[in-house]
PDB file of C-alpha atoms in Angstrom:
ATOM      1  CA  UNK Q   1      -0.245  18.550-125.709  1.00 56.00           C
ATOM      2  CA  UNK Q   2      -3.441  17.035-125.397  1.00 62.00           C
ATOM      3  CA  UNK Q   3      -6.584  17.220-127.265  1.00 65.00           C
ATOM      4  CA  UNK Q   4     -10.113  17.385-126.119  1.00 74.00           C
ATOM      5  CA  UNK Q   5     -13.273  16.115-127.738  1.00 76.00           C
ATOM      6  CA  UNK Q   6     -16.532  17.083-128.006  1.00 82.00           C
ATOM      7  CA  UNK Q   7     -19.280  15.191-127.844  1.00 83.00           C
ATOM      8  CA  UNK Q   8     -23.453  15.601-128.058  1.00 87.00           C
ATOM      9  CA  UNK Q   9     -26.567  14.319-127.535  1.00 90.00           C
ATOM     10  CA  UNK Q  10     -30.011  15.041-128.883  1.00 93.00           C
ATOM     11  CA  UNK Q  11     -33.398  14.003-127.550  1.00 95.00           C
ATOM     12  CA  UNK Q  12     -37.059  15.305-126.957  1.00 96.00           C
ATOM     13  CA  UNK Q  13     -35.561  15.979-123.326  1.00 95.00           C
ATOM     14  CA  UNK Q  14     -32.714  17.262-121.641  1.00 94.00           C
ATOM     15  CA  UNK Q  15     -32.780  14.107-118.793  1.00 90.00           C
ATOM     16  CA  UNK Q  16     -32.219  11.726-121.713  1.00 92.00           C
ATOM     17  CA  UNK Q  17     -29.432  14.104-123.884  1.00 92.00           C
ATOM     18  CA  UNK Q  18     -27.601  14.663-120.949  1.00 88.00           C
ATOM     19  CA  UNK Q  19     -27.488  10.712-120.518  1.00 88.00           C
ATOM     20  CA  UNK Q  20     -26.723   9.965-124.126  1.00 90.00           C
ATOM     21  CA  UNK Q  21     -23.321  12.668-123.984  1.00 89.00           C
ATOM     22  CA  UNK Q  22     -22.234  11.308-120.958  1.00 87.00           C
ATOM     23  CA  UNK Q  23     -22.426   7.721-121.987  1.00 88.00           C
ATOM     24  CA  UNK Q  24     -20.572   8.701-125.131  1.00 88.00           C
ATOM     25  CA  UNK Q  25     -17.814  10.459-122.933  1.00 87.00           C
ATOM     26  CA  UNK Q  26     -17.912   6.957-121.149  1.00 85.00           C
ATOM     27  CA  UNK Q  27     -18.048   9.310-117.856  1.00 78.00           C
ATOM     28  CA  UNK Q  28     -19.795   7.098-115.424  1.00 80.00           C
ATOM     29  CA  UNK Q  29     -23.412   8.673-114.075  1.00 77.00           C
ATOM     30  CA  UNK Q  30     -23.802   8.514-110.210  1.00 76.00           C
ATOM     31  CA  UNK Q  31     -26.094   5.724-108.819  1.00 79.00           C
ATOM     32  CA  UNK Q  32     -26.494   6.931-105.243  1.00 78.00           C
ATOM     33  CA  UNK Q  33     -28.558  10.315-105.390  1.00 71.00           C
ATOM     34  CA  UNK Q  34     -26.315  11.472-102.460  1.00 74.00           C
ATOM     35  CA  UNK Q  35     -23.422  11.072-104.708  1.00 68.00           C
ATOM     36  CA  UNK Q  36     -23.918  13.729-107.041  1.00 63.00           C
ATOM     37  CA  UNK Q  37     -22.184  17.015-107.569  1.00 62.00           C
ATOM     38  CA  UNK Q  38     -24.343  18.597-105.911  1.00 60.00           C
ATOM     39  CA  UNK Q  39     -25.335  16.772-102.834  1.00 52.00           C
TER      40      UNK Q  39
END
């Protein structure tokens, strides 16, 4: 079985939050804008 964790991150904005829970999850943000999930 395997767990899952949760993480968060708080700031005035959701650009920078979003940053901070990411970097916490270590997942690594897309440098390329035509990378994204939603290119």
């Amino acid at each position: 079985m395997r767990t899952t964790g949760e993480v968060m991150g708080i700031a005035d904005n959701f650009g920078i939050a979003f940053f901070k829970a990411q970097d916490a999850t270590g997942t690594p943000l897309p440098t390329d804008p035509g990378e994204g999930a939603f290119s």
